[in-house]
Amino acid sequence: LVLSLIVAMVGCSSAPSNGEQGEAGSVEQEKYVIRAGIGLNDQHPQYKGLEIFKEYIERESDGRVEVQLFHSSQLGDDIQMMEALQLGSQEVTCPSSAPITSIDKRFMIFDLPFLFPTEEVASDFVDGPLGQELLDGLEEHGLVGLAYWENGYRHLTNNVREVKTPEDMKGLKIRTMENQVHLDFFRALGANPTPMPFGELFTAMQQGVVDGQENPVPTIYLQNYPEVQKYTTLTGHVYSPFVLLMSKVFWDGLPADLQEIVQEAAFIARDEERRISREYTEELADGLREAGMTVTELTPEQQQMFQEATSSTVEKFKNEIGADYVEQVLAEIERLSNR
Ligand code: KDG
């Protein structure tokens, strides 16, 4: 009786976690838990993508893998979550490419202003050989790049004045992502950039710590920025991809058949996430107007003024990233644009 009680107690306390087997001596297969955390909230296309990722993995693995989702920086900010992946204490995150530049500065190419003419060219680029090369380079830093999802073209919001030209940017305190190119870009426009994790942004705008920020339309709308911001200018200054990352420690411990399922899930969810993101981008510019914001579209001349005012950033970071590499990237974008 004592022996069977002990066996029962041990059985209860050893809920299988990553890579652990079920009860001793049983033929049960190993169980895995993937904790996936993001900064955006559960209304955003990124979270909808994660729901598809979860559903596919849990179904195809027959319950051998459980995927737990955390939004709104519940597990930390982008940089903290990437570090947790490197340590193996979290399994998945999906930052914008910008904070990844602290790991590999070649990711700065995505922060160069006015680089991608359309979303289609951007996604063809990231899904092509140069995008894959960047993902492959993450492995030596303890990260597996599963796929590029879409954040989209970033636009400016602020609470001080309508911005139509670089002149209107003078002195505005703008939150940027934690990224050198963005800082330089906003300094070149005469603004006063403040890098800050995404999770602190809403309160910073509410309390007037910053006057504004820049993010794609779905984020501006779904994170309720119209409550604390009056003006949106559709600058489209940068195209941000998301990078779906997995901890390499965790990946290496997954059996090959589960690795395959995870990779397939990343691609299936990517296609759907991009579709939803583009749909929301189209619909929600009007949503911003309905929510009381002044939404300003730039004329081609005004757009050109922004481009000229930030051309020094492109020149400066070309050398920092590697001139030959940047030339290769520009040639590929040119090729994809002219197909
Ligand atoms: O979930 C992603 C967010 O954490 C963040 O990357 C969003 O673009 C973003 C920003 O402005 O920080």
CSV table of C-alpha atoms and ligand atoms in Angstrom, one decimal:
chain,number,residue,atom,x,y,z
A,1,LEU,CA,0.0,0.0,0.0
A,2,VAL,CA,2.8,2.4,1.0
A,3,LEU,CA,4.6,1.7,-2.3
A,4,SER,CA,1.5,2.3,-4.4
A,5,LEU,CA,0.9,5.5,-2.6
A,6,ILE,CA,4.4,6.7,-3.3
A,7,VAL,CA,4.0,5.7,-7.0
A,8,ALA,CA,0.7,7.7,-7.2
A,9,MET,CA,2.2,10.8,-5.6
A,10,VAL,CA,5.3,10.8,-7.9
A,11,GLY,CA,2.9,10.3,-10.8
A,12,CYS,CA,0.9,13.4,-9.8
A,13,SER,CA,3.8,15.7,-9.1
A,14,SER,CA,5.6,15.0,-12.4
A,15,ALA,CA,3.5,16.8,-14.9
A,16,PRO,CA,5.5,16.2,-18.1
A,17,SER,CA,7.2,19.4,-19.3
A,18,ASN,CA,9.7,20.1,-22.1
A,19,GLY,CA,11.4,16.9,-23.2
A,20,GLU,CA,10.3,14.9,-20.1
A,21,GLN,CA,8.7,11.5,-20.4
A,22,GLY,CA,5.4,10.5,-19.0
A,23,GLU,CA,5.2,8.2,-16.0
A,24,ALA,CA,8.2,5.9,-15.4
A,25,GLY,CA,8.1,2.8,-17.4
A,26,SER,CA,5.2,3.9,-19.6
A,27,VAL,CA,5.4,4.1,-23.4
A,28,GLU,CA,3.8,7.5,-23.4
A,29,GLN,CA,5.6,9.9,-25.8
A,30,GLU,CA,7.5,13.0,-24.6
A,31,LYS,CA,5.4,16.2,-24.2
A,32,TYR,CA,6.5,19.7,-25.0
A,33,VAL,CA,5.2,23.1,-24.0
A,34,ILE,CA,5.8,26.2,-26.3
A,35,ARG,CA,5.3,29.5,-24.5
A,36,ALA,CA,4.9,32.2,-27.2
A,37,GLY,CA,5.0,35.8,-26.1
A,38,ILE,CA,4.5,39.1,-28.0
A,39,GLY,CA,4.2,42.8,-27.2
A,40,LEU,CA,1.1,43.5,-29.1
A,41,ASN,CA,-2.4,42.8,-27.8
A,42,ASP,CA,-4.8,39.9,-28.6
A,43,GLN,CA,-6.7,42.0,-31.3
A,44,HIS,CA,-3.7,42.4,-33.5
A,45,PRO,CA,-3.1,40.2,-36.7
A,46,GLN,CA,0.1,39.0,-35.0
A,47,TYR,CA,-1.9,37.4,-32.3
A,48,LYS,CA,-4.3,35.9,-34.8
A,49,GLY,CA,-1.3,34.4,-36.5
A,50,LEU,CA,-0.1,32.9,-33.3
A,51,GLU,CA,-3.6,31.3,-32.8
A,52,ILE,CA,-3.3,29.6,-36.1
A,53,PHE,CA,0.3,28.5,-35.3
A,54,LYS,CA,-1.0,27.0,-32.0
A,55,GLU,CA,-4.0,25.3,-33.5
A,56,TYR,CA,-1.9,23.7,-36.3
A,57,ILE,CA,0.9,22.4,-34.0
A,58,GLU,CA,-1.5,21.0,-31.4
A,59,ARG,CA,-3.6,19.3,-34.0
A,60,GLU,CA,-0.8,17.9,-36.1
A,61,SER,CA,1.3,16.8,-33.1
A,62,ASP,CA,-1.7,14.9,-31.6
A,63,GLY,CA,-1.4,16.7,-28.4
A,64,ARG,CA,2.4,16.0,-28.0
A,65,VAL,CA,3.0,19.8,-28.1
A,66,GLU,CA,1.0,22.4,-26.2
A,67,VAL,CA,1.3,26.0,-27.3
A,68,GLN,CA,0.6,28.7,-24.7
A,69,LEU,CA,0.0,32.3,-25.9
A,70,PHE,CA,0.9,35.5,-24.1
A,71,HIS,CA,0.2,39.0,-25.5
A,72,SER,CA,0.7,42.6,-24.3
A,73,SER,CA,4.3,42.0,-23.1
A,74,GLN,CA,3.0,39.6,-20.4
A,75,LEU,CA,6.4,37.7,-20.7
A,76,GLY,CA,8.5,40.9,-21.1
A,77,ASP,CA,9.5,43.2,-23.9
A,78,ASP,CA,11.1,42.2,-27.2
A,79,ILE,CA,14.7,42.3,-26.0
A,80,GLN,CA,13.9,40.5,-22.8
A,81,MET,CA,12.0,37.8,-24.6
A,82,MET,CA,14.8,37.3,-27.2
A,83,GLU,CA,17.2,36.9,-24.3
A,84,ALA,CA,14.9,34.3,-22.6
A,85,LEU,CA,14.9,32.4,-25.9
A,86,GLN,CA,18.7,32.4,-26.0
A,87,LEU,CA,18.7,31.0,-22.4
A,88,GLY,CA,16.0,28.5,-23.1
A,89,SER,CA,13.6,29.8,-20.5
A,90,GLN,CA,11.0,30.8,-23.2
A,91,GLU,CA,10.4,29.1,-26.5
A,92,VAL,CA,8.9,31.6,-29.0
A,93,THR,CA,8.6,35.3,-29.6
A,94,CYS,CA,7.9,37.5,-32.7
A,95,PRO,CA,9.6,40.9,-32.5
A,96,SER,CA,9.8,43.5,-35.2
A,97,SER,CA,13.1,43.2,-37.0
A,98,ALA,CA,14.4,46.4,-35.4
A,99,PRO,CA,15.4,45.1,-32.0
A,100,ILE,CA,17.2,42.1,-33.6
A,101,THR,CA,19.8,44.6,-34.9
A,102,SER,CA,21.4,44.3,-31.4
A,103,ILE,CA,22.2,40.7,-32.3
A,104,ASP,CA,23.0,41.0,-36.0
A,105,LYS,CA,23.4,44.5,-37.5
A,106,ARG,CA,22.6,43.3,-41.0
A,107,PHE,CA,18.9,43.4,-39.9
A,108,MET,CA,19.4,47.2,-40.1
A,109,ILE,CA,18.6,47.0,-43.8
A,110,PHE,CA,14.9,46.8,-42.8
A,111,ASP,CA,15.2,50.1,-41.0
A,112,LEU,CA,16.6,52.1,-43.9
A,113,PRO,CA,13.9,54.6,-44.9
A,114,PHE,CA,11.8,54.2,-48.0
A,115,LEU,CA,13.4,50.9,-49.1
A,116,PHE,CA,10.5,48.7,-50.2
A,117,PRO,CA,8.1,50.0,-52.8
A,118,THR,CA,5.3,47.6,-52.0
A,119,GLU,CA,4.3,45.0,-49.4
A,120,GLU,CA,4.6,42.3,-52.1
A,121,VAL,CA,8.1,43.2,-52.9
A,122,ALA,CA,9.0,43.2,-49.2
A,123,SER,CA,7.5,39.8,-48.6
A,124,ASP,CA,9.1,38.3,-51.7
A,125,PHE,CA,12.4,39.7,-50.5
A,126,VAL,CA,12.2,38.3,-47.0
A,127,ASP,CA,11.0,34.9,-48.3
A,128,GLY,CA,13.8,34.8,-50.8
A,129,PRO,CA,17.5,33.8,-50.4
A,130,LEU,CA,18.7,37.1,-48.7
A,131,GLY,CA,15.9,36.9,-46.1
A,132,GLN,CA,16.8,33.3,-45.4
A,133,GLU,CA,20.5,34.1,-45.1
A,134,LEU,CA,19.6,36.5,-42.3
A,135,LEU,CA,17.5,33.9,-40.5
A,136,ASP,CA,20.3,31.3,-40.8
A,137,GLY,CA,22.7,33.8,-39.2
A,138,LEU,CA,20.6,33.8,-36.0
A,139,GLU,CA,21.5,30.2,-35.2
A,140,GLU,CA,24.9,31.1,-33.8
A,141,HIS,CA,23.2,33.5,-31.4
A,142,GLY,CA,20.9,30.8,-30.0
A,143,LEU,CA,17.8,31.6,-32.1
A,144,VAL,CA,16.0,29.8,-34.9
A,145,GLY,CA,14.3,32.2,-37.4
A,146,LEU,CA,11.2,30.2,-38.4
A,147,ALA,CA,9.6,32.8,-40.8
A,148,TYR,CA,9.0,36.5,-41.5
A,149,TRP,CA,5.5,37.7,-40.7
A,150,GLU,CA,4.2,41.2,-41.5
A,151,ASN,CA,4.0,44.2,-39.3
A,152,GLY,CA,3.8,46.6,-42.3
A,153,TYR,CA,4.6,50.2,-43.3
A,154,ARG,CA,5.2,52.4,-40.3
A,155,HIS,CA,3.4,55.8,-40.0
A,156,LEU,CA,3.8,58.7,-37.6
A,157,THR,CA,1.3,59.8,-35.0
A,158,ASN,CA,1.6,62.7,-32.6
A,159,ASN,CA,-0.4,64.9,-30.3
A,160,VAL,CA,1.0,68.3,-31.1
A,161,ARG,CA,0.3,69.3,-34.7
A,162,GLU,CA,-0.5,68.0,-38.1
A,163,VAL,CA,2.7,66.9,-39.8
A,164,LYS,CA,3.0,67.4,-43.6
A,165,THR,CA,6.6,68.2,-44.1
A,166,PRO,CA,9.9,67.5,-42.3
A,167,GLU,CA,9.7,71.1,-41.0
A,168,ASP,CA,6.7,70.1,-38.9
A,169,MET,CA,8.7,67.5,-37.1
A,170,LYS,CA,11.0,70.0,-35.4
A,171,GLY,CA,11.2,69.4,-31.6
A,172,LEU,CA,8.6,66.6,-31.5
A,173,LYS,CA,9.4,64.0,-28.8
A,174,ILE,CA,9.0,60.7,-30.7
A,175,ARG,CA,9.2,57.2,-29.2
A,176,THR,CA,11.2,55.0,-31.4
A,177,MET,CA,12.0,51.3,-31.3
A,178,GLU,CA,15.4,50.4,-29.7
A,179,ASN,CA,17.4,50.8,-32.9
A,180,GLN,CA,20.2,53.1,-34.0
A,181,VAL,CA,18.9,53.7,-37.6
A,182,HIS,CA,15.5,54.9,-36.3
A,183,LEU,CA,17.2,57.2,-33.8
A,184,ASP,CA,19.4,58.7,-36.6
A,185,PHE,CA,16.4,59.0,-39.0
A,186,PHE,CA,14.3,61.0,-36.5
A,187,ARG,CA,17.3,63.2,-35.5
A,188,ALA,CA,17.8,63.9,-39.2
A,189,LEU,CA,14.2,65.2,-39.3
A,190,GLY,CA,14.8,67.5,-36.4
A,191,ALA,CA,12.7,65.5,-33.9
A,192,ASN,CA,13.7,64.4,-30.5
A,193,PRO,CA,13.7,60.6,-30.5
A,194,THR,CA,13.4,58.5,-27.4
A,195,PRO,CA,13.9,54.7,-27.6
A,196,MET,CA,11.5,52.7,-25.4
A,197,PRO,CA,10.1,49.2,-25.2
A,198,PHE,CA,6.7,48.8,-26.8
A,199,GLY,CA,4.9,47.9,-23.6
A,200,GLU,CA,5.7,51.3,-22.1
A,201,LEU,CA,4.5,53.3,-25.0
A,202,PHE,CA,0.8,53.9,-24.3
A,203,THR,CA,1.4,55.2,-20.8
A,204,ALA,CA,4.3,57.4,-22.1
A,205,MET,CA,1.9,59.0,-24.6
A,206,GLN,CA,-0.9,59.3,-22.1
A,207,GLN,CA,1.4,61.1,-19.6
A,208,GLY,CA,3.0,63.3,-22.2
A,209,VAL,CA,6.5,61.7,-21.7
A,210,VAL,CA,6.5,61.6,-25.6
A,211,ASP,CA,4.5,63.5,-28.1
A,212,GLY,CA,4.2,60.7,-30.6
A,213,GLN,CA,5.3,57.4,-32.0
A,214,GLU,CA,5.4,55.5,-35.3
A,215,ASN,CA,3.8,52.2,-36.1
A,216,PRO,CA,1.6,50.5,-38.8
A,217,VAL,CA,-2.1,51.4,-39.0
A,218,PRO,CA,-3.4,48.1,-37.4
A,219,THR,CA,-1.2,48.8,-34.3
A,220,ILE,CA,-2.3,52.5,-34.1
A,221,TYR,CA,-5.9,51.5,-34.2
A,222,LEU,CA,-6.0,48.2,-32.2
A,223,GLN,CA,-3.7,49.5,-29.4
A,224,ASN,CA,-6.2,52.4,-28.9
A,225,TYR,CA,-3.8,55.2,-29.8
A,226,PRO,CA,-6.6,57.5,-31.0
A,227,GLU,CA,-7.4,57.8,-27.3
A,228,VAL,CA,-4.1,59.6,-26.7
A,229,GLN,CA,-3.0,60.9,-30.1
A,230,LYS,CA,-4.7,63.4,-32.4
A,231,TYR,CA,-2.7,63.3,-35.7
A,232,THR,CA,-1.7,60.5,-38.0
A,233,THR,CA,0.6,61.1,-41.0
A,234,LEU,CA,0.8,58.3,-43.5
A,235,THR,CA,4.5,58.6,-44.0
A,236,GLY,CA,5.2,54.9,-44.7
A,237,HIS,CA,8.8,55.6,-43.9
A,238,VAL,CA,9.8,52.0,-43.1
A,239,TYR,CA,8.5,48.5,-43.8
A,240,SER,CA,8.7,46.4,-40.6
A,241,PRO,CA,8.7,42.6,-40.9
A,242,PHE,CA,8.1,40.5,-37.8
A,243,VAL,CA,10.5,37.6,-37.3
A,244,LEU,CA,9.1,34.5,-35.7
A,245,LEU,CA,11.8,33.2,-33.5
A,246,MET,CA,12.3,30.0,-31.6
A,247,SER,CA,14.8,29.1,-28.9
A,248,LYS,CA,17.6,27.1,-30.4
A,249,VAL,CA,18.0,25.1,-27.2
A,250,PHE,CA,14.4,24.1,-27.4
A,251,TRP,CA,14.5,23.4,-31.2
A,252,ASP,CA,17.5,21.2,-30.8
A,253,GLY,CA,15.6,19.1,-28.3
A,254,LEU,CA,12.6,18.6,-30.5
A,255,PRO,CA,12.3,15.3,-32.5
A,256,ALA,CA,12.6,15.8,-36.3
A,257,ASP,CA,8.9,15.1,-36.9
A,258,LEU,CA,7.9,17.9,-34.5
A,259,GLN,CA,10.4,20.3,-35.9
A,260,GLU,CA,8.8,19.8,-39.3
A,261,ILE,CA,5.3,20.4,-37.8
A,262,VAL,CA,6.5,23.7,-36.1
A,263,GLN,CA,8.1,24.9,-39.4
A,264,GLU,CA,5.0,24.2,-41.4
A,265,ALA,CA,2.9,25.9,-38.8
A,266,ALA,CA,5.1,29.0,-39.0
A,267,PHE,CA,4.6,29.2,-42.8
A,268,ILE,CA,0.8,28.5,-42.7
A,269,ALA,CA,0.3,31.1,-40.0
A,270,ARG,CA,2.6,33.6,-41.9
A,271,ASP,CA,0.4,33.5,-45.0
A,272,GLU,CA,-2.8,34.1,-43.0
A,273,GLU,CA,-1.2,36.7,-40.8
A,274,ARG,CA,-0.1,38.7,-43.8
A,275,ARG,CA,-3.6,38.4,-45.3
A,276,ILE,CA,-5.2,39.7,-42.2
A,277,SER,CA,-2.6,42.4,-41.7
A,278,ARG,CA,-3.2,43.8,-45.2
A,279,GLU,CA,-7.0,43.6,-44.8
A,280,TYR,CA,-6.8,45.5,-41.5
A,281,THR,CA,-4.4,48.1,-43.0
A,282,GLU,CA,-6.8,48.9,-45.7
A,283,GLU,CA,-9.9,49.1,-43.5
A,284,LEU,CA,-8.5,50.8,-40.4
A,285,ALA,CA,-7.2,54.1,-41.9
A,286,ASP,CA,-10.9,55.1,-42.0
A,287,GLY,CA,-11.3,53.6,-38.5
A,288,LEU,CA,-8.7,56.1,-37.3
A,289,ARG,CA,-10.7,59.0,-38.8
A,290,GLU,CA,-13.9,57.6,-37.2
A,291,ALA,CA,-12.1,57.4,-33.9
A,292,GLY,CA,-11.5,61.2,-34.2
A,293,MET,CA,-7.9,61.4,-35.6
A,294,THR,CA,-6.8,63.8,-38.3
A,295,VAL,CA,-5.3,61.4,-40.9
A,296,THR,CA,-3.0,63.1,-43.4
A,297,GLU,CA,-1.9,61.6,-46.7
A,298,LEU,CA,1.3,63.0,-48.1
A,299,THR,CA,1.5,64.3,-51.7
A,300,PRO,CA,4.4,62.8,-53.8
A,301,GLU,CA,6.3,66.1,-53.3
A,302,GLN,CA,5.9,66.0,-49.5
A,303,GLN,CA,6.9,62.3,-49.5
A,304,GLN,CA,10.0,63.3,-51.5
A,305,MET,CA,10.9,65.9,-48.9
A,306,PHE,CA,10.9,63.2,-46.2
A,307,GLN,CA,13.0,61.0,-48.4
A,308,GLU,CA,15.6,63.8,-49.0
A,309,ALA,CA,15.7,64.8,-45.4
A,310,THR,CA,16.6,61.2,-44.4
A,311,SER,CA,19.0,60.3,-47.2
A,312,SER,CA,22.0,61.0,-44.9
A,313,THR,CA,20.8,58.1,-42.7
A,314,VAL,CA,20.9,55.7,-45.7
A,315,GLU,CA,24.4,56.9,-46.6
A,316,LYS,CA,25.7,56.7,-43.0
A,317,PHE,CA,24.3,53.2,-42.2
A,318,LYS,CA,25.3,51.8,-45.6
A,319,ASN,CA,28.9,51.8,-44.3
A,320,GLU,CA,28.0,50.6,-40.8
A,321,ILE,CA,26.0,47.6,-42.2
A,322,GLY,CA,28.6,46.9,-45.0
A,323,ALA,CA,28.4,48.8,-48.3
A,324,ASP,CA,28.7,45.6,-50.5
A,325,TYR,CA,26.0,43.9,-48.6
A,326,VAL,CA,23.6,46.9,-48.9
A,327,GLU,CA,24.3,47.1,-52.6
A,328,GLN,CA,23.4,43.4,-53.0
A,329,VAL,CA,20.1,44.1,-51.0
A,330,LEU,CA,19.3,47.1,-53.2
A,331,ALA,CA,19.9,45.2,-56.4
A,332,GLU,CA,17.6,42.4,-55.3
A,333,ILE,CA,14.8,44.8,-54.3
A,334,GLU,CA,15.3,46.5,-57.7
A,335,ARG,CA,15.0,43.1,-59.5
A,336,LEU,CA,11.9,42.2,-57.5
A,337,SER,CA,10.3,45.6,-58.2
A,338,ASN,CA,10.8,45.3,-62.0
A,339,ARG,CA,9.3,41.8,-62.5
B,1,KDG,O1,4.8,42.0,-30.6
B,1,KDG,C1,5.7,42.9,-31.3
B,1,KDG,C2,5.9,44.1,-30.5
B,1,KDG,O2,6.5,43.8,-29.3
B,1,KDG,C3,6.8,45.2,-31.2
B,1,KDG,O3,7.8,44.6,-32.0
B,1,KDG,C4,5.9,46.1,-32.1
B,1,KDG,O4,6.7,47.4,-33.9
B,1,KDG,C5,6.6,47.3,-32.7
B,1,KDG,C6,7.2,48.4,-31.8
B,1,KDG,O5,6.9,49.5,-32.2
B,1,KDG,O6,7.9,48.1,-30.8
